[in-house]
Tab-separated table of C-alpha atoms and ligand atoms in Angstrom:
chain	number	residue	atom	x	y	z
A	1	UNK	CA	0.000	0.000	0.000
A	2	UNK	CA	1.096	3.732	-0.526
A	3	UNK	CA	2.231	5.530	2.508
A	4	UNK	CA	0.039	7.982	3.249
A	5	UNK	CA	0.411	11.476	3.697
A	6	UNK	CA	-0.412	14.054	5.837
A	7	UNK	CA	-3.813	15.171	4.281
A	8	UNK	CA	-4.697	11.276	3.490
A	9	UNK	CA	-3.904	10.284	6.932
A	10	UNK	CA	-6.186	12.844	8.753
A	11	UNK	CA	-8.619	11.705	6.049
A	12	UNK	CA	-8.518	8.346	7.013
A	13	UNK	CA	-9.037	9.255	10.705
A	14	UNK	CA	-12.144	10.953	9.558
A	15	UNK	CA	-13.318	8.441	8.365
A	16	UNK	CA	-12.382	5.983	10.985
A	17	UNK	CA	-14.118	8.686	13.347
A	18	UNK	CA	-17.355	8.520	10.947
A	19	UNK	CA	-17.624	4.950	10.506
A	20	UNK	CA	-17.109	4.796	14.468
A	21	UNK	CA	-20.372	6.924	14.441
A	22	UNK	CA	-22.439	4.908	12.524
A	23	UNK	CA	-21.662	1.908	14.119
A	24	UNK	CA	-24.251	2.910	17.213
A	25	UNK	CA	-26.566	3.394	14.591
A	26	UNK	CA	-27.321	-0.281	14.915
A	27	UNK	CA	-25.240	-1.273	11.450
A	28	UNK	CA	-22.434	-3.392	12.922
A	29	UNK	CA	-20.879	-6.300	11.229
A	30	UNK	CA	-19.043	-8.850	12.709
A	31	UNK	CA	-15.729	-7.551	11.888
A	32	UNK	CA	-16.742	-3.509	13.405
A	33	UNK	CA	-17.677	-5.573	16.349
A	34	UNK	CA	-14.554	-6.757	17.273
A	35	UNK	CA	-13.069	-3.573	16.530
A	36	UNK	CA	-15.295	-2.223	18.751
A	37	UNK	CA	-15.354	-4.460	21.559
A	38	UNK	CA	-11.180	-3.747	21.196
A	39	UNK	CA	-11.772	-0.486	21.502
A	40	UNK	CA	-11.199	0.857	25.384
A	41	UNK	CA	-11.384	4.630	25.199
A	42	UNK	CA	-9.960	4.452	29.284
A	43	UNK	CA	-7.014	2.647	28.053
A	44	UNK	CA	-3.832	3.998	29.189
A	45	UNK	CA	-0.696	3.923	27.531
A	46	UNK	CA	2.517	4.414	29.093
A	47	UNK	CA	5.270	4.894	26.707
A	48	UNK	CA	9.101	5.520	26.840
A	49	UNK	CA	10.972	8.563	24.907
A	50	UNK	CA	14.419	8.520	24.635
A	51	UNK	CA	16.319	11.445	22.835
A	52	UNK	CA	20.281	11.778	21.682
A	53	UNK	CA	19.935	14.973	23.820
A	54	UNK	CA	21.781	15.906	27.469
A	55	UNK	CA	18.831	15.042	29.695
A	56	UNK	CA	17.006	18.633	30.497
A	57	UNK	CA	19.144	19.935	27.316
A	58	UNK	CA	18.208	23.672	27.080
A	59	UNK	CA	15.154	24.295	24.401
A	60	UNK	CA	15.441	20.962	22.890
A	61	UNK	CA	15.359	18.550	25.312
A	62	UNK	CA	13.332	20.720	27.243
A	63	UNK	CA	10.699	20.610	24.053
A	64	UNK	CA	10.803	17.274	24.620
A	65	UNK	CA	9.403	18.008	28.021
A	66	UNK	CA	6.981	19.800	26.937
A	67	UNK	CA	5.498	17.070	23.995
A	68	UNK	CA	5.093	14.723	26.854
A	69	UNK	CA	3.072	17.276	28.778
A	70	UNK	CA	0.996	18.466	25.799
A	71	UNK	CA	0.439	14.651	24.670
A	72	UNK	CA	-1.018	14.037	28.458
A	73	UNK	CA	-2.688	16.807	28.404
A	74	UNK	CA	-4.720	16.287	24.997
A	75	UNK	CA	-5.131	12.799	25.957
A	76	UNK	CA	-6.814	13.407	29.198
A	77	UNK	CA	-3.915	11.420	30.504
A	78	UNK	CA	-4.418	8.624	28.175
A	79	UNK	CA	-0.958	8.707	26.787
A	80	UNK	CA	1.611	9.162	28.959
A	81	UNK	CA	5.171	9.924	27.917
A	82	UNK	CA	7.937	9.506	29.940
A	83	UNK	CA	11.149	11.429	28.373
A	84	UNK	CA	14.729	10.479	29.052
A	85	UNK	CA	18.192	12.527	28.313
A	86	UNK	CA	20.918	10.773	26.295
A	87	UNK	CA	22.454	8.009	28.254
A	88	UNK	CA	19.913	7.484	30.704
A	89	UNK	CA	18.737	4.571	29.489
A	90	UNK	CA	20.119	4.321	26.895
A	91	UNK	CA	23.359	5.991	25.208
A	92	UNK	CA	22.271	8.776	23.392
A	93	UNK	CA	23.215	7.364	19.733
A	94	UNK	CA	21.346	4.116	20.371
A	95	UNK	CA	18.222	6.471	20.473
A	96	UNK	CA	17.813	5.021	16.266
A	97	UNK	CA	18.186	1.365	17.271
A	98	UNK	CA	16.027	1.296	20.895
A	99	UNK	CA	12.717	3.049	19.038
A	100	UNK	CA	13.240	0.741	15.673
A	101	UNK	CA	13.664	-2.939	18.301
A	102	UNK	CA	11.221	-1.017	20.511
A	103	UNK	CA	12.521	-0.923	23.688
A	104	UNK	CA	11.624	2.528	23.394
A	105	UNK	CA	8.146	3.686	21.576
A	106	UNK	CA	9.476	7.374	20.618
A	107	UNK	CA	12.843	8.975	19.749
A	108	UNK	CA	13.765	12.526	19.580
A	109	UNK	CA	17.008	13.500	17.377
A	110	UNK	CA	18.358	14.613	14.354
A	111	UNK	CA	18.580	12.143	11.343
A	112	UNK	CA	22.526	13.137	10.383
A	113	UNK	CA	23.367	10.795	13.264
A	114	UNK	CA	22.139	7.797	11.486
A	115	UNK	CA	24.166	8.615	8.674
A	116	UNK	CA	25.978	5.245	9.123
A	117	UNK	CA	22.939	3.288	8.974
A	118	UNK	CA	20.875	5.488	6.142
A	119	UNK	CA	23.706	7.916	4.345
A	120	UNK	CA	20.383	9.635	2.570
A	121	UNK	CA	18.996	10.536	6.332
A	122	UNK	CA	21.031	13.324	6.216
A	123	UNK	CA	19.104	15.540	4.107
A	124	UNK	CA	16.063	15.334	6.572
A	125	UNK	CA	18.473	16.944	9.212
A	126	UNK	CA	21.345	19.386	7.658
A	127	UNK	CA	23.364	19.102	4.278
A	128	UNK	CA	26.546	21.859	4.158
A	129	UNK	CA	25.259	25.012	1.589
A	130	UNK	CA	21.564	23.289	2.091
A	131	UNK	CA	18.241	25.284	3.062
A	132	UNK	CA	17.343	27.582	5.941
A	133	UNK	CA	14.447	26.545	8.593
A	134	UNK	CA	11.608	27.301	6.615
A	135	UNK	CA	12.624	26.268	2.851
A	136	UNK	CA	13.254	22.860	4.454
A	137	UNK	CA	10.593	22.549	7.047
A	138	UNK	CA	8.343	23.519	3.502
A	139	UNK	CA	9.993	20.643	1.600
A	140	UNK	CA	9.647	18.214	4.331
A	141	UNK	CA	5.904	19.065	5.312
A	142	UNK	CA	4.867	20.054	1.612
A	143	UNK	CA	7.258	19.707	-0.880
A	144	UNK	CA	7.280	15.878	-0.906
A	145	UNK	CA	10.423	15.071	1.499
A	146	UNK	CA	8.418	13.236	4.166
A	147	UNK	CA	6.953	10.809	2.005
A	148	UNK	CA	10.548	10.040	1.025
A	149	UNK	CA	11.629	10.347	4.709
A	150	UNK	CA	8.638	7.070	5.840
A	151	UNK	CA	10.177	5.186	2.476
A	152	UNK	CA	13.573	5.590	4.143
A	153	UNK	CA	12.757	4.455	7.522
A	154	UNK	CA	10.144	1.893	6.485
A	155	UNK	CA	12.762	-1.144	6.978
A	156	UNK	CA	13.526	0.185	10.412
A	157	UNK	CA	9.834	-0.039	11.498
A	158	UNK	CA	9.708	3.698	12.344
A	159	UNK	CA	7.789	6.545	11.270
A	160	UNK	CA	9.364	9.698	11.324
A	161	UNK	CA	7.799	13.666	11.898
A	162	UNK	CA	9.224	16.818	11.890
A	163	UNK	CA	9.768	18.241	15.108
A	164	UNK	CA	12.089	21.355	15.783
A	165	UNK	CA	14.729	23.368	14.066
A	166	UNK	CA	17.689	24.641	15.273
A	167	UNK	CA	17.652	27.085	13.206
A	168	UNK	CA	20.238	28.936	11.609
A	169	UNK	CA	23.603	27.811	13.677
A	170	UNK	CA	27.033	29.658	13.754
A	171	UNK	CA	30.441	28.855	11.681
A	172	UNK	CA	31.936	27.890	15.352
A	173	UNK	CA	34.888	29.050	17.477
A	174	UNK	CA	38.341	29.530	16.404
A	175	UNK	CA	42.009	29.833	17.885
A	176	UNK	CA	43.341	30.870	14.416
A	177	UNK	CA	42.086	33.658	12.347
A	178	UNK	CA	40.688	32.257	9.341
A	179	UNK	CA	41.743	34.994	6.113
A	180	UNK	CA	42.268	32.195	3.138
A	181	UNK	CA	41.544	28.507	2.122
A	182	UNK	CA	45.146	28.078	3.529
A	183	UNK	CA	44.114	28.861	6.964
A	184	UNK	CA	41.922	25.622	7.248
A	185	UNK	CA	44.820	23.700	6.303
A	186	UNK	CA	46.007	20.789	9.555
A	187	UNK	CA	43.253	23.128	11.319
A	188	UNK	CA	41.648	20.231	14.141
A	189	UNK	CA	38.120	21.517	14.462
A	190	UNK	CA	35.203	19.360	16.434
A	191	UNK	CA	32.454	19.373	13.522
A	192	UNK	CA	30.520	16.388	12.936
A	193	UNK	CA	28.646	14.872	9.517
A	194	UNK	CA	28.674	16.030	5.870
A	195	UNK	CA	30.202	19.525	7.230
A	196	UNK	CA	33.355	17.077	8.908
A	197	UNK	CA	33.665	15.430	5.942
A	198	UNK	CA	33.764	18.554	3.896
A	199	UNK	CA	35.847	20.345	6.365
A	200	UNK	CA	38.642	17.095	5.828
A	201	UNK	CA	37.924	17.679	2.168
A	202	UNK	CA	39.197	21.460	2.485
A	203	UNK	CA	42.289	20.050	4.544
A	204	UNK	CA	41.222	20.305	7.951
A	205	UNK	CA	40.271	17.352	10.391
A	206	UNK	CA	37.163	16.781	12.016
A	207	UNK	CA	37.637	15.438	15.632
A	208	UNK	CA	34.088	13.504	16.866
A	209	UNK	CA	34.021	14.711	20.476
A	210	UNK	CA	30.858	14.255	22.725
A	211	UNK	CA	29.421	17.643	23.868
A	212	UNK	CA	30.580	16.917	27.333
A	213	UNK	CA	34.305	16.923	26.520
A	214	UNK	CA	34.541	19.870	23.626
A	215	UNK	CA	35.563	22.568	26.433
A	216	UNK	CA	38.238	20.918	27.726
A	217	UNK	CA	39.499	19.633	24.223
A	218	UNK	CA	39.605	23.196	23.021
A	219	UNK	CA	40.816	24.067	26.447
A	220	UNK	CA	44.204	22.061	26.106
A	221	UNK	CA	44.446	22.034	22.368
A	222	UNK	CA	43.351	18.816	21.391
A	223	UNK	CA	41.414	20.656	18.915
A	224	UNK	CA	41.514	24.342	17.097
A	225	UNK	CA	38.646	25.070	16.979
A	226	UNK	CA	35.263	23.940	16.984
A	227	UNK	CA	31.153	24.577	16.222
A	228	UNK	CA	28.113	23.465	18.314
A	229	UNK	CA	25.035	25.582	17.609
A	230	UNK	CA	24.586	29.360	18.144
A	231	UNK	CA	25.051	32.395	21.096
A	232	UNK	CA	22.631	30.981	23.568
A	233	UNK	CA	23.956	27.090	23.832
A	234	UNK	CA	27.556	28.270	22.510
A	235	UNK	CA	27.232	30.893	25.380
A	236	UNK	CA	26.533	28.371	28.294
A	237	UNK	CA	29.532	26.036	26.758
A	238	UNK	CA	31.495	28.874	27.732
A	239	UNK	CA	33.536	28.890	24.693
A	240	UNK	CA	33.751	32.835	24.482
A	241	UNK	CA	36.047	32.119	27.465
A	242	UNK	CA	38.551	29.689	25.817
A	243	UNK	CA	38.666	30.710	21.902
A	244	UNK	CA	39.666	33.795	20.482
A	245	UNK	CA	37.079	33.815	17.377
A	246	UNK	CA	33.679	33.450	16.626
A	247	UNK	CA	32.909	32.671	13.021
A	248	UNK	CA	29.624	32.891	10.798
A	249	UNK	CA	27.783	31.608	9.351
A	250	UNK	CA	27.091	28.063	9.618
A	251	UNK	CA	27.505	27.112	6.579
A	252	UNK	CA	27.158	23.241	7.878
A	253	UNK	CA	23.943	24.077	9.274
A	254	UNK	CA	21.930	26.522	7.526
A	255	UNK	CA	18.725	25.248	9.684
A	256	UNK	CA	19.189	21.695	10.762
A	257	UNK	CA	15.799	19.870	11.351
A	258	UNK	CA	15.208	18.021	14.182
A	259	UNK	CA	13.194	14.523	13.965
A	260	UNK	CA	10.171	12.766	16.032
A	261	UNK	CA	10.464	8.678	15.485
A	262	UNK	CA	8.090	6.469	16.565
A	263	UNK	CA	8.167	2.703	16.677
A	264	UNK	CA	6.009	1.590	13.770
A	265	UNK	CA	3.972	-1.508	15.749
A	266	UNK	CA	3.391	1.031	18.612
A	267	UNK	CA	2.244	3.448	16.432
A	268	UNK	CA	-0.396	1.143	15.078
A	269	UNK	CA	-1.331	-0.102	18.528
A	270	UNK	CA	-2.774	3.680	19.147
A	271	UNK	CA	-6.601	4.551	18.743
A	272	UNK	CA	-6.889	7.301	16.251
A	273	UNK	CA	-7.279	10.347	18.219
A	274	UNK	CA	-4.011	9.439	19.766
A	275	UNK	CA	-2.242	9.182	16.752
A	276	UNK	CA	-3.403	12.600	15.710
A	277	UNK	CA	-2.944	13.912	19.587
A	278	UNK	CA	0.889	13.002	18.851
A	279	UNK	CA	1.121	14.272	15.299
A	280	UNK	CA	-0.485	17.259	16.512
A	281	UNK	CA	1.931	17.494	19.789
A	282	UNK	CA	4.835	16.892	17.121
A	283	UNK	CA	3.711	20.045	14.879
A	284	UNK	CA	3.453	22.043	17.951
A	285	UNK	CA	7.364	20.896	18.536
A	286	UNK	CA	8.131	21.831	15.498
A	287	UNK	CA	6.940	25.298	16.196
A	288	UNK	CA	8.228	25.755	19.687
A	289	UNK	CA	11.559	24.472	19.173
A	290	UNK	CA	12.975	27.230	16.373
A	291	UNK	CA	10.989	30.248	17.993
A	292	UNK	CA	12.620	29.904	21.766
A	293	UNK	CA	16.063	29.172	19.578
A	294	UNK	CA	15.401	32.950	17.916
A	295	UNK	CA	14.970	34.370	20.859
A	296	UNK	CA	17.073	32.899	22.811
A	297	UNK	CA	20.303	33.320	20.190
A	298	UNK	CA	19.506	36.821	19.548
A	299	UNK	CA	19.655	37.564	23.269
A	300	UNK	CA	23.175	36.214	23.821
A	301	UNK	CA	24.082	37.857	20.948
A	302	UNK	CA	23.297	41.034	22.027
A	303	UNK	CA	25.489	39.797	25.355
A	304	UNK	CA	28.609	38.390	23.672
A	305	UNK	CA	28.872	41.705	22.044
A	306	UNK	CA	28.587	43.612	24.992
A	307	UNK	CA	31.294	41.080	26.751
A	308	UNK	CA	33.130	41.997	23.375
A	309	UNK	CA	33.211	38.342	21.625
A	310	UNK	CA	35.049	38.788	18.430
A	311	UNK	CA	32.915	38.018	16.251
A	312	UNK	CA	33.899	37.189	12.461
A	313	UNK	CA	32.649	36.444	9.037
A	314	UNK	CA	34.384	33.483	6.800
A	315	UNK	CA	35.775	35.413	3.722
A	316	UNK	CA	33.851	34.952	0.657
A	317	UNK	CA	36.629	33.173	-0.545
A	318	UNK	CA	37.046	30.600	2.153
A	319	UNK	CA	33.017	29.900	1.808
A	320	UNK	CA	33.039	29.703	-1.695
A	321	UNK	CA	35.841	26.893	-1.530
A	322	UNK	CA	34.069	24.804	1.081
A	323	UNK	CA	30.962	25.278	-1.042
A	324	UNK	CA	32.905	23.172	-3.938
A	325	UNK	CA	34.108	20.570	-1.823
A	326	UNK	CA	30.794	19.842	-0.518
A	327	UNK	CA	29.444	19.377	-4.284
A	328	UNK	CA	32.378	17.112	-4.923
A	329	UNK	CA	31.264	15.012	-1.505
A	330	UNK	CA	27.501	14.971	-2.252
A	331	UNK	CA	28.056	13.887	-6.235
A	332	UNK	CA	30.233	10.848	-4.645
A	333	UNK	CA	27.756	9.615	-2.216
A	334	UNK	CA	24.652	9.714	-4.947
A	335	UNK	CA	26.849	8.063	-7.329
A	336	UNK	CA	27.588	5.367	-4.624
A	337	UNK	CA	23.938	5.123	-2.844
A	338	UNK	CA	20.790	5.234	-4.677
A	339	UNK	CA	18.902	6.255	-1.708
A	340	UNK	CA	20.833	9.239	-1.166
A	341	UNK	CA	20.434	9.994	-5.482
A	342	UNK	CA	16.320	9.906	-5.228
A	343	UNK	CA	16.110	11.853	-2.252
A	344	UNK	CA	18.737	14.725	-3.380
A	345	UNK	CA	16.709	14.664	-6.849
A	346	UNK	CA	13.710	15.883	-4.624
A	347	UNK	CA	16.160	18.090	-2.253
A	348	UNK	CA	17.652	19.839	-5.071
A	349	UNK	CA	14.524	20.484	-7.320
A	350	UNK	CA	13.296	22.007	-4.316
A	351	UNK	CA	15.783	24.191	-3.578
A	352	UNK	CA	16.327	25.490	-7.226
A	353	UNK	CA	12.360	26.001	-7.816
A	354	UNK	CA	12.406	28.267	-4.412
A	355	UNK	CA	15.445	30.221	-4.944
A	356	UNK	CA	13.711	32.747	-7.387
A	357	UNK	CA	10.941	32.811	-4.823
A	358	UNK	CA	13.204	33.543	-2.145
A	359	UNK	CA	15.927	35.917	-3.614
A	360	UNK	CA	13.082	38.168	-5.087
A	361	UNK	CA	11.004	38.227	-1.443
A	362	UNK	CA	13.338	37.648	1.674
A	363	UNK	CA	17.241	38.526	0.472
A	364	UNK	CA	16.035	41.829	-0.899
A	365	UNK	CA	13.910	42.381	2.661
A	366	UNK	CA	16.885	41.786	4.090
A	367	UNK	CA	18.971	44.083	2.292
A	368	UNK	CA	16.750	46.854	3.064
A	369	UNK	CA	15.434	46.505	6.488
A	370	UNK	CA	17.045	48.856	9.097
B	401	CA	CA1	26.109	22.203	15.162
């Protein structure tokens, strides 16, 4: 059968709800009966959430927080969600594997980290030179990339949503000043995925460090330099403290979109106002998540600059050269993984159909806005 989308899925449920309707009308065939008789609208579910976030993680694991409260709260309590941080219990990067065995029923991440698993996941979270927030929350949600997104984690037994955005993120923090391509040459910078791989391409190394030990690798000079997301969770790293430079933009992560997955078997064991109460709790994630990181970011902005962060911008030059290398990167892993090819296709014809859109409407806004 097709997957269904969004607008067929709450279509369905509509007319699951109707057909539910009629059925007191007296018209009940064997089969509705047992559906019926299965049907215990006081039945509680208890489910587990685990996420690839710090437990309590500022914004996003606290939207996590806040999905669980909004599911109970729709549900009149029938669905109860109980969230856990990365590593209570379970590491954080076995979030993938726990929700598709389902020892846990829903997973909050981003889909880069499963680029070992699915290379093509990536473009459902970041992709170096990609889209902002809202071209690809629109070619996720509208533009046909979550249709491809199910087809992708289909074998896994999950279903994913779009929940959150980080937004746009920052180029990261620097020991060295960064003037030409030269300058990223032996540079040891903590940047993960595609951007890594893109940043070894341009003669750097990427160094995979957890979050918990990037301070005190930057600290001692295990590594150069490194990125993490933007002023407010950059700000409580304390990296202003420890690194000279503070680069944009992030070029890795233009918007990086952050992912709901939920176990497909549990999924199916929900009623359908459930299912929708979660959909709908996901949407409101999705929401929450990049407006507190706007906020938020532009605050401790406004702080770092009054604590006088220096705060630079990646030559055109420099850009323009990591730009190339990540074409070279991303025409190597189509031509190697099918998966990755289709998906791009989509990506891509997305991207090129909105760029007139956007360069007529929101760079010229803001080129003129004061
Ligand atoms: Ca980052």
């Amino acid at each position: 059968m097709k997957k269904m989308n969004r607008k067929q899925f709450l279509l369905t449920s509509s007319i699951g709800l109707a057909a539910g309707a009629s059925l007191t009308s007296g018209c009940i065939s064997v089969d509705e009966k047992k559906e019926v008789e299965a049907f215990d609208p006081n039945k509680k579910f208890k489910w587990n959430m685990v996420t690839t976030w710090p437990p309590n993680f500022p914004i996003i694991g606290e939207g996590c927080n806040l999905f669980a409260e909004w599911v109970e709260q729709m549900s009149g309590g029938r669905l109860q969600i109980r969230v856990y941080g990365g590593g209570e219990l379970i590491p954080p990067l076995e979030t993938f594997d726990a929700v598709s065995s389902g020892t846990a029923q829903l997973g909050h991440g981003a889909a880069y980290y499963w680029a070992g698993k699915i290379p093509a996941a990536q473009f459902f979270a970041s992709v170096p030179f990609g889209m902002n927030d809202q071209q690809v929350t629109s070619w996720i949600l509208n533009g046909g990339g979550i249709e491809l997104w199910q087809e992708l984690y289909k074998p896994f037994h999950l279903v994913p949503f779009l929940a959150g955005n980080t937004r746009a993120q920052m180029g990261g923090w620097f020991n060295r000043e960064i003037n030409t391509v030269d300058d990223l040459k032996g540079l040891k910078m903590r940047i993960p995925g595609l951007g890594g791989r893109v940043f070894e391409r341009a003669g750097g190394s990427a160094i995979l460090s957890a979050g918990s030990e990037i301070y005190t690798n930057l600290e001692r000079g295990v590594i150069d330099a490194t990125e993490w997301l933007g002023p407010f969770h950059d700000y409580k790293m304390g990296f202003h403290k420890i690194a000279k430079y503070y680069y944009s933009p992030g070029w890795h992560e233009a918007g990086t979109a952050l992912e709901l997955m939920v176990n497909q078997q549990s999924l199916n064991s929900l009623p359908q106002d459930l299912r929708i109460i979660l959909e709908t709790a996901a949407a409101r994630l999705n929401q929450y998540i990049p407006a507190e990181m706007e906020v938020k970011n532009a605050e401790f902005l406004k702080i770092m600059k009054e604590e006088q962060v220096d705060i630079r911008s990646f030559p055109d030059e420099v850009l323009a050269f990591l730009e190339e290398k990540t074409q070279e990167i991303i025409s190597e892993m189509i031509a190697e993984d099918p998966k990755s090819a289709k998906v791009y296709a989509s990506f891509k014809a997305f991207k090129e159909t909105n760029k007139p859109w956007s360069e007529l409407t929101e760079r010229k806004f803001y080129n003129v806005i004061s």
